[in-house]
Backbone as JSON, one array per atom type, in Angstrom:
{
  "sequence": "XXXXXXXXXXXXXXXXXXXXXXXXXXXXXXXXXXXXXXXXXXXXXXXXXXXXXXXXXXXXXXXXX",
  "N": [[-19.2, 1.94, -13.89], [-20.03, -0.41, -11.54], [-19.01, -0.36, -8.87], [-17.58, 1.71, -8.82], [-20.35, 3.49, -7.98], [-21.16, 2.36, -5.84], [-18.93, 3.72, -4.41], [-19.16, 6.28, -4.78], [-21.98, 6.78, -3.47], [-21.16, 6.17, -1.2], [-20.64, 7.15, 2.55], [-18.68, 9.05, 2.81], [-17.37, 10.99, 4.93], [-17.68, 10.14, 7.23], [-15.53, 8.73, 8.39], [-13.18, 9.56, 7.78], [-11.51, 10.59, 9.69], [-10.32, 7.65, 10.52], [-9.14, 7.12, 7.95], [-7.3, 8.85, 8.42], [-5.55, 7.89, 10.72], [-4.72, 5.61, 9.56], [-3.3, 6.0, 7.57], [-1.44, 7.53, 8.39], [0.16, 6.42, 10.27], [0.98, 4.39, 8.97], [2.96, 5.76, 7.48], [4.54, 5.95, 9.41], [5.54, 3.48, 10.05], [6.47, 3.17, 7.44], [8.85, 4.77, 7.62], [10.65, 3.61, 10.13], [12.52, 1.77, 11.4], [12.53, -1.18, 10.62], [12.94, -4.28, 10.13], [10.97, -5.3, 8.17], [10.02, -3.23, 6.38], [11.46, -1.85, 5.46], [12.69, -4.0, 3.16], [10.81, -4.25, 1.96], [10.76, -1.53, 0.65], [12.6, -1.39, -0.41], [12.46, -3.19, -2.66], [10.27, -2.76, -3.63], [11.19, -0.3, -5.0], [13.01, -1.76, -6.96], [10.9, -2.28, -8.75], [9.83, -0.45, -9.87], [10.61, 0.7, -12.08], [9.45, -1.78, -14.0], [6.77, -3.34, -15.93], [3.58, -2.89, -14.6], [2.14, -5.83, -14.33], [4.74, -7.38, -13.89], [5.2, -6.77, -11.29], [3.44, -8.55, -10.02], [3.58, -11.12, -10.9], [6.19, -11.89, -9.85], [5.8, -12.44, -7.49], [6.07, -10.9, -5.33], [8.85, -11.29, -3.25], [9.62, -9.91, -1.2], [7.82, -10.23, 0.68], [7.85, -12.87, 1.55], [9.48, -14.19, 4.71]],
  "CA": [[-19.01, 0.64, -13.28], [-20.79, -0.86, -10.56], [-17.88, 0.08, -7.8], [-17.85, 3.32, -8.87], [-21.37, 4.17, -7.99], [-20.66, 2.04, -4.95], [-18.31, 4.58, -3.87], [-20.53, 8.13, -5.04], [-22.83, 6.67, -2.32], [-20.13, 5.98, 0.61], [-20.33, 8.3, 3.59], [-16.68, 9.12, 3.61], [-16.63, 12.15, 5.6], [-17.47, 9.47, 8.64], [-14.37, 7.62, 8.15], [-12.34, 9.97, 7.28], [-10.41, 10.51, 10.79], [-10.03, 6.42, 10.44], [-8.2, 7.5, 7.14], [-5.95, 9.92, 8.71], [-4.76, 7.43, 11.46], [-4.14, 4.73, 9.09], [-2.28, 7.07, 6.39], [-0.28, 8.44, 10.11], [0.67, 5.04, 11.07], [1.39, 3.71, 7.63], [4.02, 6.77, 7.62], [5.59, 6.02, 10.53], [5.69, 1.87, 9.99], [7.71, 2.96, 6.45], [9.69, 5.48, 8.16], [10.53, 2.83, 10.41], [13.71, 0.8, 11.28], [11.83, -2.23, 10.62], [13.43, -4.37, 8.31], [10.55, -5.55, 6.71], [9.65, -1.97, 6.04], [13.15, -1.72, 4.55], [12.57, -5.06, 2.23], [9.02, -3.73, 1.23], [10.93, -0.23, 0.14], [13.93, -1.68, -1.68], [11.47, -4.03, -3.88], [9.1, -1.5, -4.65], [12.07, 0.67, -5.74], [13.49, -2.34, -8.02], [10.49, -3.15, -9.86], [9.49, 0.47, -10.02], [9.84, 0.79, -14.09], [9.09, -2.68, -14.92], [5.19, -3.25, -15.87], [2.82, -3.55, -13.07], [2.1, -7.32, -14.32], [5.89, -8.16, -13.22], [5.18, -7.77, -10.11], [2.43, -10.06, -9.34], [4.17, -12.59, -11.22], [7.45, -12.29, -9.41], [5.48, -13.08, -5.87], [6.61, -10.3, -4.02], [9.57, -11.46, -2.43], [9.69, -9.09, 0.22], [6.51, -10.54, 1.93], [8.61, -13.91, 2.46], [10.41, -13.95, 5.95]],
  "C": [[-19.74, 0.6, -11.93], [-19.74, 0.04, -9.19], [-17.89, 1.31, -7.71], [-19.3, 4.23, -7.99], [-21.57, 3.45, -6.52], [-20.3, 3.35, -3.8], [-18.91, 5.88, -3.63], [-21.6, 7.79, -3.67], [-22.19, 6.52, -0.57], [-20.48, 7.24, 1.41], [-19.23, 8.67, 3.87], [-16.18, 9.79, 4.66], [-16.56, 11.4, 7.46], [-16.22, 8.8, 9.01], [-12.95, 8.34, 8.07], [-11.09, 10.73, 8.88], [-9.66, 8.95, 10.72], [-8.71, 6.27, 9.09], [-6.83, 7.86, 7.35], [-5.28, 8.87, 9.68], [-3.93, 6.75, 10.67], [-2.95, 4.86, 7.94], [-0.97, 7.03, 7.76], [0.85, 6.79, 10.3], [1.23, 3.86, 10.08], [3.02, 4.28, 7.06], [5.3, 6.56, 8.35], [6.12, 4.33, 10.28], [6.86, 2.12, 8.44], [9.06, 3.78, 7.11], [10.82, 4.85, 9.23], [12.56, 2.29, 11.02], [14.02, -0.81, 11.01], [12.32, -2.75, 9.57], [12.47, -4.87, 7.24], [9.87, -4.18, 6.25], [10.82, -2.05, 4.86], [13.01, -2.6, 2.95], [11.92, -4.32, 1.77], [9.82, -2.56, 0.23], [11.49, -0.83, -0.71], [13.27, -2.4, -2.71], [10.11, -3.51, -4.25], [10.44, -0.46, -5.29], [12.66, -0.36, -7.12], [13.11, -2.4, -9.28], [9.92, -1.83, -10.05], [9.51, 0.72, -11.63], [9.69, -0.51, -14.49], [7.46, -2.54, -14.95], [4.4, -3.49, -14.94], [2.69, -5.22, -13.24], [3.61, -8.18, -13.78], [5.72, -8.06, -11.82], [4.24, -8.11, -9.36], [3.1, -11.27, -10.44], [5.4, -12.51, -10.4], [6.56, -12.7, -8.07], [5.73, -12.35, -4.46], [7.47, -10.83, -2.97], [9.77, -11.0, -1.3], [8.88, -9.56, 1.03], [7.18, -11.97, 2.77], [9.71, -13.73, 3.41], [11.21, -15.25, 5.8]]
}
């Protein structure tokens, strides 16, 4: 696929501190006391065995405040 060969050409190894922050800080934002961290977790844990297509049809509730 096109994307693929996309990617085989990326320079990653430049980026790849930019990686580690955003992984770091992605960590700490679920880790969090934040409740929409909290939401986000509990509705990825719900729909966790239904099919991935349920949830983009349900709308992700969690994103609405």
């Amino acid at each position: 696929a096109e994307w693929y060969k996309i990617l085989q050409s990326l320079p990653w190894e430049q980026y790849r501190s930019i990686a580690a922050d955003y992984y770091n800080a992605l960590y700490h934002f679920n880790k969090s006391k934040n409740p929409i961290a909290k939401k986000a977790a509990n509705y990825l844990k719900s729909i966790k065995k239904q099919p991935l297509n349920a949830c983009y049809s349900s709308g992700l509730p969690w994103m609405k405040l």
